[in-house]
PDB file of C-alpha atoms in Angstrom:
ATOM      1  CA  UNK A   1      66.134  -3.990   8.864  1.00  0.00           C
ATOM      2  CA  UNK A   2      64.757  -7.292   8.390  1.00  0.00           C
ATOM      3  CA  UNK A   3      62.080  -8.016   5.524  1.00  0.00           C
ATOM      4  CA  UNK A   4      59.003  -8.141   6.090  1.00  0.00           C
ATOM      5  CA  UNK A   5      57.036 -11.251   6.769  1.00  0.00           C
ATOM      6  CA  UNK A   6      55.270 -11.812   3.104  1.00  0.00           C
ATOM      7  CA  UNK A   7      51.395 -12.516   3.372  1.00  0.00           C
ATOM      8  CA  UNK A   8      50.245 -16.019   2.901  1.00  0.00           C
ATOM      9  CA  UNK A   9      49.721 -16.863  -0.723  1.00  0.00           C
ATOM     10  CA  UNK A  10      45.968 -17.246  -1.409  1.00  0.00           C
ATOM     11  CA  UNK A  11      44.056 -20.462  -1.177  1.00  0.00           C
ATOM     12  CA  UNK A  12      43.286 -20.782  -4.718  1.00  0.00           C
ATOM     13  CA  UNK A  13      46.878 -21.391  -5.334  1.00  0.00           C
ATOM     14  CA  UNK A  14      47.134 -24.433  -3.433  1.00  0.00           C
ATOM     15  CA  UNK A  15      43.917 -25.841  -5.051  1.00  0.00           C
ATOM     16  CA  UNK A  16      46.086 -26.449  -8.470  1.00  0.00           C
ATOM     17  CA  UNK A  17      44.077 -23.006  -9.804  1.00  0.00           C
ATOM     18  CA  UNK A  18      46.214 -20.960 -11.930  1.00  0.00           C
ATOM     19  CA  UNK A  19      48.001 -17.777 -10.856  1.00  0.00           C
ATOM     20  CA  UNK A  20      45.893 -15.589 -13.455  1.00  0.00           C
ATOM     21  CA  UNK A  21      43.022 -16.867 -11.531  1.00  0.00           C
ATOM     22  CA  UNK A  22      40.672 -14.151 -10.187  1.00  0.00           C
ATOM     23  CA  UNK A  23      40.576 -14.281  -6.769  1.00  0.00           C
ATOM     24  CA  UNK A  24      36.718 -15.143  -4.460  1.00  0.00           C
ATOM     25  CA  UNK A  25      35.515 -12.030  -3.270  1.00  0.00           C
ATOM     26  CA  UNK A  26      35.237 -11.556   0.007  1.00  0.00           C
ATOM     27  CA  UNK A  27      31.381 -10.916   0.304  1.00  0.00           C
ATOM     28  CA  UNK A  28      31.145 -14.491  -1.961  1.00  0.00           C
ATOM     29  CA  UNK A  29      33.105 -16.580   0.272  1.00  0.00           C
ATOM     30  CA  UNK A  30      31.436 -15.257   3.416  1.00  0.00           C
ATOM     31  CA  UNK A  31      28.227 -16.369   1.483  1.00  0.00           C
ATOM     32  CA  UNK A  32      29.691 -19.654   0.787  1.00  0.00           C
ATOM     33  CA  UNK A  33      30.846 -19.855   4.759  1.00  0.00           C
ATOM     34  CA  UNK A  34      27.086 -18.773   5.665  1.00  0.00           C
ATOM     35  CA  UNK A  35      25.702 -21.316   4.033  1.00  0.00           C
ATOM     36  CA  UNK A  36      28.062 -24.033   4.517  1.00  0.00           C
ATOM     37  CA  UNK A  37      28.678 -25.383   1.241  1.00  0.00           C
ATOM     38  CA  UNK A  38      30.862 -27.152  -0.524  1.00  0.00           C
ATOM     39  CA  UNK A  39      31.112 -25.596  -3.445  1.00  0.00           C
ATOM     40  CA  UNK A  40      33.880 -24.577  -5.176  1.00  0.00           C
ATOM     41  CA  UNK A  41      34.817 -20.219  -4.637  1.00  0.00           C
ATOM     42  CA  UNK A  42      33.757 -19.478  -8.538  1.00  0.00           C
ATOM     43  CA  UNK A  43      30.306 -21.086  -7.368  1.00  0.00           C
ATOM     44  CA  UNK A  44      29.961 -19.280  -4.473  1.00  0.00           C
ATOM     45  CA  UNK A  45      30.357 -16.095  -5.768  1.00  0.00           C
ATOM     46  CA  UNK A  46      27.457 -16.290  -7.974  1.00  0.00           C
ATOM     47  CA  UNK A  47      24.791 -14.453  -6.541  1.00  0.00           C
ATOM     48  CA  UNK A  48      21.522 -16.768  -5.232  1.00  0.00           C
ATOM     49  CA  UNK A  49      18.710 -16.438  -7.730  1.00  0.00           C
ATOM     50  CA  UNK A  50      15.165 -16.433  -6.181  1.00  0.00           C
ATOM     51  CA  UNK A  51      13.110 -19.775  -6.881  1.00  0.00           C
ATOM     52  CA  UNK A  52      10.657 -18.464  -9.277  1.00  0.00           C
ATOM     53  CA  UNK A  53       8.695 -21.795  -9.246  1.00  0.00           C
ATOM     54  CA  UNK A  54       7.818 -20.694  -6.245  1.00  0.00           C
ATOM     55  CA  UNK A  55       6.371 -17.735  -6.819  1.00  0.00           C
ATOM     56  CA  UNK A  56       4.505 -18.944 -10.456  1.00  0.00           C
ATOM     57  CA  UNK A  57       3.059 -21.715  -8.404  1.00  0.00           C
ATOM     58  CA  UNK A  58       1.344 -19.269  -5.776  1.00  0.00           C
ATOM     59  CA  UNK A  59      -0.053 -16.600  -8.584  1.00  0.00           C
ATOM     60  CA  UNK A  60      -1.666 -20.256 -10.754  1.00  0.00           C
ATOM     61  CA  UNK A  61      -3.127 -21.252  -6.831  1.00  0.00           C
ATOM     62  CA  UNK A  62      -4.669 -17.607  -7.079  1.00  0.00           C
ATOM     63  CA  UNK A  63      -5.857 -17.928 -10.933  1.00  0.00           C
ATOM     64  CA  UNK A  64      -7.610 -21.589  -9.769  1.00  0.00           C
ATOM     65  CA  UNK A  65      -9.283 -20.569  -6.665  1.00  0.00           C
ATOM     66  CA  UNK A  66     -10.270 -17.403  -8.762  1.00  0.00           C
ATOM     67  CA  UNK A  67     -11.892 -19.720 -11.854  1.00  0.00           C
ATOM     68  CA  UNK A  68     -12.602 -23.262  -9.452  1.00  0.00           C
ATOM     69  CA  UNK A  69     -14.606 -20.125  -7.228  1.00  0.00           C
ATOM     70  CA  UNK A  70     -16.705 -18.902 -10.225  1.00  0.00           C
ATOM     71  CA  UNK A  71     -17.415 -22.817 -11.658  1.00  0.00           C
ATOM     72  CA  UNK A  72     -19.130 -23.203  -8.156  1.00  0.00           C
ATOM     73  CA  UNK A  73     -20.899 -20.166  -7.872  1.00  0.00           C
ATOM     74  CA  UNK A  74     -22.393 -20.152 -11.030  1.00  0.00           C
ATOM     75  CA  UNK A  75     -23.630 -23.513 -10.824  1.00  0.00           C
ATOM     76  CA  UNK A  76     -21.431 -25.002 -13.636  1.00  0.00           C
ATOM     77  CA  UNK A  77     -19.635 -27.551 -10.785  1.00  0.00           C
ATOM     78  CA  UNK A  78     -23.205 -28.218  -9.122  1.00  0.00           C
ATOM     79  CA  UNK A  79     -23.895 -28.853  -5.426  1.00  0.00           C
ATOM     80  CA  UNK A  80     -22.889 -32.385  -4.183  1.00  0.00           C
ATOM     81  CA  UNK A  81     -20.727 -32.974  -7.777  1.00  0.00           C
ATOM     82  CA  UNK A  82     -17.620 -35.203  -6.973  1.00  0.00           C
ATOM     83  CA  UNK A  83     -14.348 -32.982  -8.123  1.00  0.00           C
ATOM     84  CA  UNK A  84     -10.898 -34.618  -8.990  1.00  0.00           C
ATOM     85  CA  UNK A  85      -7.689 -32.806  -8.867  1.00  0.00           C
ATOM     86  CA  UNK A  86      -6.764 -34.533 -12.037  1.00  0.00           C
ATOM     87  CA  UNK A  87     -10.111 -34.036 -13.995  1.00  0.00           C
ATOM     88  CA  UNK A  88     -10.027 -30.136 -12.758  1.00  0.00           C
ATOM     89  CA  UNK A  89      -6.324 -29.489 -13.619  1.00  0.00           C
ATOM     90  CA  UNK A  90      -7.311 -30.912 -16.985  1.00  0.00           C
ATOM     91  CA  UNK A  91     -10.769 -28.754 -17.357  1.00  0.00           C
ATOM     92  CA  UNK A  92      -8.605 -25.648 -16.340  1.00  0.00           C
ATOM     93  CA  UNK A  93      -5.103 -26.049 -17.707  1.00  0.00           C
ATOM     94  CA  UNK A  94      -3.503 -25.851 -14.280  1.00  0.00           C
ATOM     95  CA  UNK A  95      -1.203 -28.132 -12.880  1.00  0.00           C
ATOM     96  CA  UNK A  96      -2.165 -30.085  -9.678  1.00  0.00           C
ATOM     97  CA  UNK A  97      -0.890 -28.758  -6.989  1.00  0.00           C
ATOM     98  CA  UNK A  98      -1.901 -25.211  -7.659  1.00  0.00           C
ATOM     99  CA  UNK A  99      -5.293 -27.147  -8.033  1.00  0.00           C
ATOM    100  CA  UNK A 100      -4.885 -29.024  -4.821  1.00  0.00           C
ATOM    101  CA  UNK A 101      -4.259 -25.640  -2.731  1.00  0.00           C
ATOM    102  CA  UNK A 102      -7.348 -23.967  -4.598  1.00  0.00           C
ATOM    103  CA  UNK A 103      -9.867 -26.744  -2.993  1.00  0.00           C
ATOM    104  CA  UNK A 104      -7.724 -26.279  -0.167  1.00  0.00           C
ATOM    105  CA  UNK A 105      -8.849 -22.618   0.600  1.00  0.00           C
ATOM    106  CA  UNK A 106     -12.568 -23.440  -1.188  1.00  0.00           C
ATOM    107  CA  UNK A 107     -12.860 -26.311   1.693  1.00  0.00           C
ATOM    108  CA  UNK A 108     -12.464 -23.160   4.292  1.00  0.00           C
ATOM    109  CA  UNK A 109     -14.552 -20.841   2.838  1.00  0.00           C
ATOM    110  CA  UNK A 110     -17.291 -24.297   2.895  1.00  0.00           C
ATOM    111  CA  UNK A 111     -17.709 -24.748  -0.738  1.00  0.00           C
ATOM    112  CA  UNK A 112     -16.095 -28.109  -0.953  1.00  0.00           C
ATOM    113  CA  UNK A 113     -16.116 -30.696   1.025  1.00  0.00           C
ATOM    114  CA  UNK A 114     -12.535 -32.736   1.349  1.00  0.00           C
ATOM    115  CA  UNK A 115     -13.186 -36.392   2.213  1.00  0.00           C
ATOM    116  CA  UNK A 116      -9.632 -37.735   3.096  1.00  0.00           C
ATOM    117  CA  UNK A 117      -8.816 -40.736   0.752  1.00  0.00           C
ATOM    118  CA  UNK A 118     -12.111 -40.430  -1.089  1.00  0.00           C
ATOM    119  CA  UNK A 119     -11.874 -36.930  -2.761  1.00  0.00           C
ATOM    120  CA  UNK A 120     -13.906 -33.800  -3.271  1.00  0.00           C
ATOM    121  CA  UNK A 121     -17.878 -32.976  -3.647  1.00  0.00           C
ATOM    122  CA  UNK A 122     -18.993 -29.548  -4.293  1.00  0.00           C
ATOM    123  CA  UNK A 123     -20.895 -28.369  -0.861  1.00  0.00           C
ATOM    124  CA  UNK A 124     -24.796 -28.568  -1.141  1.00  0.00           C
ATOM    125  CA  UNK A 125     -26.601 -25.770  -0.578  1.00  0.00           C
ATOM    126  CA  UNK A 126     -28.302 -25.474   2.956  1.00  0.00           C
ATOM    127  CA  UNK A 127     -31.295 -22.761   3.831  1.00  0.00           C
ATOM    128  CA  UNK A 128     -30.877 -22.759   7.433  1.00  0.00           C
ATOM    129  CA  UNK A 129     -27.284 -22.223   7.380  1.00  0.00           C
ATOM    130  CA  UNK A 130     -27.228 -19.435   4.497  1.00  0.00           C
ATOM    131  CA  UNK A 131     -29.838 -17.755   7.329  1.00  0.00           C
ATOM    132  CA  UNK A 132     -27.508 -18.154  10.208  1.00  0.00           C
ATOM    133  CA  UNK A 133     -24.701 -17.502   7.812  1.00  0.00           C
ATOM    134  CA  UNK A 134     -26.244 -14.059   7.455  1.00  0.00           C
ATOM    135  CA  UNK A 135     -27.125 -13.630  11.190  1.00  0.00           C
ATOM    136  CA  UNK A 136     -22.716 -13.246  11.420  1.00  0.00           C
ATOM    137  CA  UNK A 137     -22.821 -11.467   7.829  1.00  0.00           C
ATOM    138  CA  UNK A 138     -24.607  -8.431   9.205  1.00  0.00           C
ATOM    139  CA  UNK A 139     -22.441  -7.657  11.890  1.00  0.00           C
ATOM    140  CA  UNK A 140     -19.232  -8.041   9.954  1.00  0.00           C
ATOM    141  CA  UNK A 141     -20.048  -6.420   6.758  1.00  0.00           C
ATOM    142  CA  UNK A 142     -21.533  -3.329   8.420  1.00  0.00           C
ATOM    143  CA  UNK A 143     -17.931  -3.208   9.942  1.00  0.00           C
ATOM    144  CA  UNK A 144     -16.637  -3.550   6.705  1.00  0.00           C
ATOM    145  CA  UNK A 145     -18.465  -0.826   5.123  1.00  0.00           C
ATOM    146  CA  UNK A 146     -17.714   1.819   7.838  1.00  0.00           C
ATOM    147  CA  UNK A 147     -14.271   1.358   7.955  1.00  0.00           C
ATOM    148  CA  UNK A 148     -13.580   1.493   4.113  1.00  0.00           C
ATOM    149  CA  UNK A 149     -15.961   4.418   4.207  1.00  0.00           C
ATOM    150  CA  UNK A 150     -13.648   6.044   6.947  1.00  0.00           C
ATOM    151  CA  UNK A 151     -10.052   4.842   5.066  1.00  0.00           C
ATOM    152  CA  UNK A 152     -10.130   4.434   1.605  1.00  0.00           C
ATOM    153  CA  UNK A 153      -7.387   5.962  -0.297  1.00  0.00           C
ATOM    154  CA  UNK A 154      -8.680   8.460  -2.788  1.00  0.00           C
ATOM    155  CA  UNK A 155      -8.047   5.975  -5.634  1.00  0.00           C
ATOM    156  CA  UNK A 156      -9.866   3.398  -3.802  1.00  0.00           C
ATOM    157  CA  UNK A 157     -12.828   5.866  -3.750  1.00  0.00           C
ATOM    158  CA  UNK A 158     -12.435   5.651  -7.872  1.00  0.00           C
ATOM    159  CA  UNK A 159     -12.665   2.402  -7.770  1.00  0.00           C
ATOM    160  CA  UNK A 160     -15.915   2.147  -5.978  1.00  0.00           C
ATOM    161  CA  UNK A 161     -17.610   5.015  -7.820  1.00  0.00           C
ATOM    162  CA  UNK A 162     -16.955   2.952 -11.162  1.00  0.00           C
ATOM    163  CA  UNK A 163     -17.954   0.016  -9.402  1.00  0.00           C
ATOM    164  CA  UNK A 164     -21.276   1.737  -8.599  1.00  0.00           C
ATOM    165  CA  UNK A 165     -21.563   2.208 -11.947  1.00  0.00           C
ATOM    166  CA  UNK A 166     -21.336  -1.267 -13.016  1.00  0.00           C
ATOM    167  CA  UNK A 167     -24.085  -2.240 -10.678  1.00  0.00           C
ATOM    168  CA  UNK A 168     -26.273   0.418 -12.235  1.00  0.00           C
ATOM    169  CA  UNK A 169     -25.193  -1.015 -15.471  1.00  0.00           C
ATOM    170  CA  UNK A 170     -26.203  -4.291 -14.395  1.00  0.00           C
ATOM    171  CA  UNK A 171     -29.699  -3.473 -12.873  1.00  0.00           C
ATOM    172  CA  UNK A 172     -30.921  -1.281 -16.076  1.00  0.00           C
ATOM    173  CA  UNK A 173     -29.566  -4.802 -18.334  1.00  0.00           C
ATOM    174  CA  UNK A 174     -30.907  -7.631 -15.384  1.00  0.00           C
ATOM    175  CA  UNK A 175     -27.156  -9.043 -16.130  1.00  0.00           C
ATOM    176  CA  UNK A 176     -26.712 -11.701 -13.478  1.00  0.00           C
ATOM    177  CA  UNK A 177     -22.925 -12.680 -14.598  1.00  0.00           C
ATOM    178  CA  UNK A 178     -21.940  -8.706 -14.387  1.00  0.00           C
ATOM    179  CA  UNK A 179     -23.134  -8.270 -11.555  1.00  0.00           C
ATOM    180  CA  UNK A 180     -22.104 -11.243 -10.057  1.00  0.00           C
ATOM    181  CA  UNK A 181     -18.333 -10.500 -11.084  1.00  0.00           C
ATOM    182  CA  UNK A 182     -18.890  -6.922  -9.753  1.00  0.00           C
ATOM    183  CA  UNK A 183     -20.079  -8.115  -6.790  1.00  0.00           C
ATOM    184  CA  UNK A 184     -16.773 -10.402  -6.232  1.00  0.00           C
ATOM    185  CA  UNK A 185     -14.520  -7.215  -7.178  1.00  0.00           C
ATOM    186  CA  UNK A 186     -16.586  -5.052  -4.764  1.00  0.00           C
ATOM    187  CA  UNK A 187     -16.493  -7.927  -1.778  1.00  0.00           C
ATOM    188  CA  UNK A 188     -12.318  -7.624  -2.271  1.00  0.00           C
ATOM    189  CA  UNK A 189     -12.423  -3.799  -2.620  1.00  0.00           C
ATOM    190  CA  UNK A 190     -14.232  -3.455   0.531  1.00  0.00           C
ATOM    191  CA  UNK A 191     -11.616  -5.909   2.726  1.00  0.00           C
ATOM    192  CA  UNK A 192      -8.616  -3.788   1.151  1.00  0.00           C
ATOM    193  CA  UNK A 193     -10.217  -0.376   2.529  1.00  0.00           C
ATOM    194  CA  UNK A 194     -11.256  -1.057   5.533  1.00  0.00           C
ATOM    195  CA  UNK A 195      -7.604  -2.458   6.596  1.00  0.00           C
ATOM    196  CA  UNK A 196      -9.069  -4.859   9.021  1.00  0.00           C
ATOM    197  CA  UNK A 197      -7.282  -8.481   8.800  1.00  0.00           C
ATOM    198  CA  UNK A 198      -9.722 -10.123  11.574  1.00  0.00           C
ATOM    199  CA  UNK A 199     -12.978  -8.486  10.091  1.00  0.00           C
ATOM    200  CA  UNK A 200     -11.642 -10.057   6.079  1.00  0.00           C
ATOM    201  CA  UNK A 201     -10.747 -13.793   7.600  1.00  0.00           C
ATOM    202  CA  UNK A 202     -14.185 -13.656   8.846  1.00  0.00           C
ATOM    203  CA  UNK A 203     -16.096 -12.516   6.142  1.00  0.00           C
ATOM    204  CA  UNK A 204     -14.120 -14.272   3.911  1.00  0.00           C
ATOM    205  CA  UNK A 205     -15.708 -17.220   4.791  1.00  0.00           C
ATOM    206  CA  UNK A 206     -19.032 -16.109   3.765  1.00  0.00           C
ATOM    207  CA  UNK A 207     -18.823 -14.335  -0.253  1.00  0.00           C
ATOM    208  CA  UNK A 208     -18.835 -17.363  -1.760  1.00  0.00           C
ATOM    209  CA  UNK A 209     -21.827 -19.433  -0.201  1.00  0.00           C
ATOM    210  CA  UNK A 210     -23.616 -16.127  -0.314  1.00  0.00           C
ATOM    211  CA  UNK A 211     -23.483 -15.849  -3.984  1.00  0.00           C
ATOM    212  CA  UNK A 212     -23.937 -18.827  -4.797  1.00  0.00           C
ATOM    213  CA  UNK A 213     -26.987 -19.287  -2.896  1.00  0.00           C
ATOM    214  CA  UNK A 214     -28.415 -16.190  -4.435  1.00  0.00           C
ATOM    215  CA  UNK A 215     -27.262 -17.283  -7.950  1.00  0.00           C
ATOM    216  CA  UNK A 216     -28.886 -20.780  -7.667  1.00  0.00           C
ATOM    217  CA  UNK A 217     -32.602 -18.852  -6.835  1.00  0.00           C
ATOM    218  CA  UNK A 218     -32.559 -15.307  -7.828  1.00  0.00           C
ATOM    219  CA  UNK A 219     -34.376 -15.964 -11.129  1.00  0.00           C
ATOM    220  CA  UNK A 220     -37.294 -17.515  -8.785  1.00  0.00           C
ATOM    221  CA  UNK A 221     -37.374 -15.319  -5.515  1.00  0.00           C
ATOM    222  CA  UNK A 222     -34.949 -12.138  -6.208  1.00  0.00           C
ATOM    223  CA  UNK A 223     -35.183  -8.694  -7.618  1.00  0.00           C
ATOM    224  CA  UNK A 224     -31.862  -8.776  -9.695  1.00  0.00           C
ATOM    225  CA  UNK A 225     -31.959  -4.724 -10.387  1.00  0.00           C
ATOM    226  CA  UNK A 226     -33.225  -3.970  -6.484  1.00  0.00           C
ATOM    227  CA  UNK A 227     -30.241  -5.968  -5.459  1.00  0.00           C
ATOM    228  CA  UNK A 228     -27.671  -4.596  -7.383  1.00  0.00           C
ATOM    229  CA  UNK A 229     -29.025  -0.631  -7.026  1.00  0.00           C
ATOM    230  CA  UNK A 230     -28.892  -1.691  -3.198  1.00  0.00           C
ATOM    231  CA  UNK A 231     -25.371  -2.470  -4.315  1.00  0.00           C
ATOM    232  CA  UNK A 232     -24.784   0.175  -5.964  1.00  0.00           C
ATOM    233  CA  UNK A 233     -25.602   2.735  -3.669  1.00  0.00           C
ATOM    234  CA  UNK A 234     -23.636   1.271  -0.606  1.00  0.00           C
ATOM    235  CA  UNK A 235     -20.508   1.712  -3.435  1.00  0.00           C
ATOM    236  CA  UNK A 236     -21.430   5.353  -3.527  1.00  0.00           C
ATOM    237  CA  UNK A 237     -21.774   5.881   0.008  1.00  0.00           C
ATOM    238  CA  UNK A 238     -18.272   4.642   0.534  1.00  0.00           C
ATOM    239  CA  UNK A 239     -16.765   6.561  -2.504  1.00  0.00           C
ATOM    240  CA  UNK A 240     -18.475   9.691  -0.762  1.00  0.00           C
ATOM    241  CA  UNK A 241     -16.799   8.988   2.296  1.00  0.00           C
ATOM    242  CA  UNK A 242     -20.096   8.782   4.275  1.00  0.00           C
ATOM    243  CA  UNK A 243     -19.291   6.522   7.353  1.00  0.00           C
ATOM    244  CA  UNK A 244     -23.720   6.375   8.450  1.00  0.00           C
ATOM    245  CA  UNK A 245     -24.966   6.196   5.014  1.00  0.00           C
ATOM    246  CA  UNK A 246     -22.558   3.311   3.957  1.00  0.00           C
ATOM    247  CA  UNK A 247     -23.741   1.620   7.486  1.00  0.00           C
ATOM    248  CA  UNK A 248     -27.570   2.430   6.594  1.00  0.00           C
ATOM    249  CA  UNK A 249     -27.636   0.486   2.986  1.00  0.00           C
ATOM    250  CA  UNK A 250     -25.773  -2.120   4.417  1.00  0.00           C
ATOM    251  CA  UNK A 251     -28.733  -2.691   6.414  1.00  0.00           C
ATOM    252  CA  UNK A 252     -30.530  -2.291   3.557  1.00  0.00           C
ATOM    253  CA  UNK A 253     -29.095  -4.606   0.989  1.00  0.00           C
ATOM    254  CA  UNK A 254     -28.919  -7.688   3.878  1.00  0.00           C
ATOM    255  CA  UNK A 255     -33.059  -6.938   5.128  1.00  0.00           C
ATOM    256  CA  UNK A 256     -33.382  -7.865   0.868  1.00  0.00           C
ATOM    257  CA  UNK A 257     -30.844 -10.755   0.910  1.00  0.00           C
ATOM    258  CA  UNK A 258     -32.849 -11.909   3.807  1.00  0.00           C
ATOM    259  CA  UNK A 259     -36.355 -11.654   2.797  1.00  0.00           C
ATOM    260  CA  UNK A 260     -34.756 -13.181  -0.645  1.00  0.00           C
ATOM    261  CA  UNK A 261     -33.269 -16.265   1.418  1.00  0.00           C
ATOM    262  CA  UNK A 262     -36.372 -16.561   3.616  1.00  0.00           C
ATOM    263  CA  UNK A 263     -39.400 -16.660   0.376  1.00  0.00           C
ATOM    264  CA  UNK A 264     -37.099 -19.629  -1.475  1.00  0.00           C
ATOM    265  CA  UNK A 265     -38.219 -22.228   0.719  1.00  0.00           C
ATOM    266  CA  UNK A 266     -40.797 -22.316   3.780  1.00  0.00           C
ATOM    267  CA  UNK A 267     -39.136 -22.271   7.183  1.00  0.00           C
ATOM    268  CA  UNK A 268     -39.881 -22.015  10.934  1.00  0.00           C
ATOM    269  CA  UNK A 269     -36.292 -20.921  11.419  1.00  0.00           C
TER     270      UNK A 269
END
């Protein structure tokens, strides 16, 4: 019989390595091939690591838009202030970019105002549009409630039982800050039960300039503990899984934000 043909020697041979060498495995040198490389075989079998800059840079965007939202709100950046990316990344201890992105999304939801080559002002505050804002407000949020009413995990029916709790907390104190933060949690509790994507990009827009606007005159034409027992009891409604009742003080916590928004300043709107 005649020998058989030997196999060809492998390639790290002929690329001086020595014989001990380990030879590239064949899932790293199809990686290497995939991603057409020329790095040696020892470099392409190490696995790819995920860019974790990346993802810290998206979680700081969320921690600025989070603190950048509050500073607004609460009046500490007031309306028509000019805002820098560098004097903000200093205030906050946040790099720029994340900083940059965070006015990015605060310019959507109209609480800044991006003038290209000239900066940032904080958005002034605007009667007839907080009326027409809530015109849209209505209609969406009563969405809102009914469908986190109708789909809210059990947990998520925790969560707004404690959160009616807060607001109950708040209206037997007058605490404007704790109920202004429960009022942010609540706002993002609602969007994650009802698990509707176009009802949250539209209300999303609104939150902010609503609060705001209610922070800047509640002390001169609101009821802080009728708002937040209004709040508190469309919490309950939804915890209770009561589709009509949750609908019902929806309608009543807006006729109050309303007749608040109407008595700060007189209109023929």
């Amino acid at each position: 019989m005649t020998a058989p043909a030997r196999s060809p020697r492998p390639q790290a041979r002929a690329t001086g390595r020595s014989p001990a060498s380990s030879p590239v495995s064949p899932v790293a040198a199809s990686s290497a091939a995939a991603f057409s490389t020329a790095a040696s075989p020892a470099a392409a079998a190490e696995p790819a690591r995920p860019k974790r800059p990346r993802n810290g840079a998206r979680s700081l965007t969320d921690e600025a838009y989070a603190r950048l939202e509050e500073l607004i709100v609460t009046l500490q950046l007031r309306p028509g202030v000019a805002v820098s990316e560098a004097t903000l990344s200093e205030r906050l201890g946040i790099g720029r970019t994340p900083i940059r992105e965070a006015l990015q999304r605060l310019a959507r939801e109209h609480l800044v105002v991006v003038l290209p080559q000239r900066g940032n002002l904080v958005s002034e505050i605007d009667v007839r549009k907080q009326l027409r804002l809530l015109e849209t407000r209505r209609e969406v949020e009563r969405l809102i409630v009914r469908c986190a009413a109708r789909r809210a995990s059990a947990e998520e029916r925790d969560e707004f039982r404690q959160l009616a709790a807060v607001f109950n907390r708040a209206a037997e104190r007058n605490d404007s800050k704790s109920f202004l933060r429960a009022d942010k949690r609540f706002n993002d509790h609602c969007l994650q039960a009802a698990r509707n994507e176009f009802a949250a990009g539209a209300i999303g827009l609104m939150h902010g300039l609503s609060r705001r606007f209610w922070y800047l005159h509640y002390r001169q034409a609101a009821d802080l503990p009728e708002t937040a027992r209004l709040h508190a009891n469309v919490a309950a409604a939804i915890a209770a899984a009561d589709v009509d009742a949750a609908g019902r003080a929806l309608d009543a916590l807006l006729d109050n934000i309303e007749a608040f928004t109407r008595a700060t300043v007189s209109t023929d709107f």
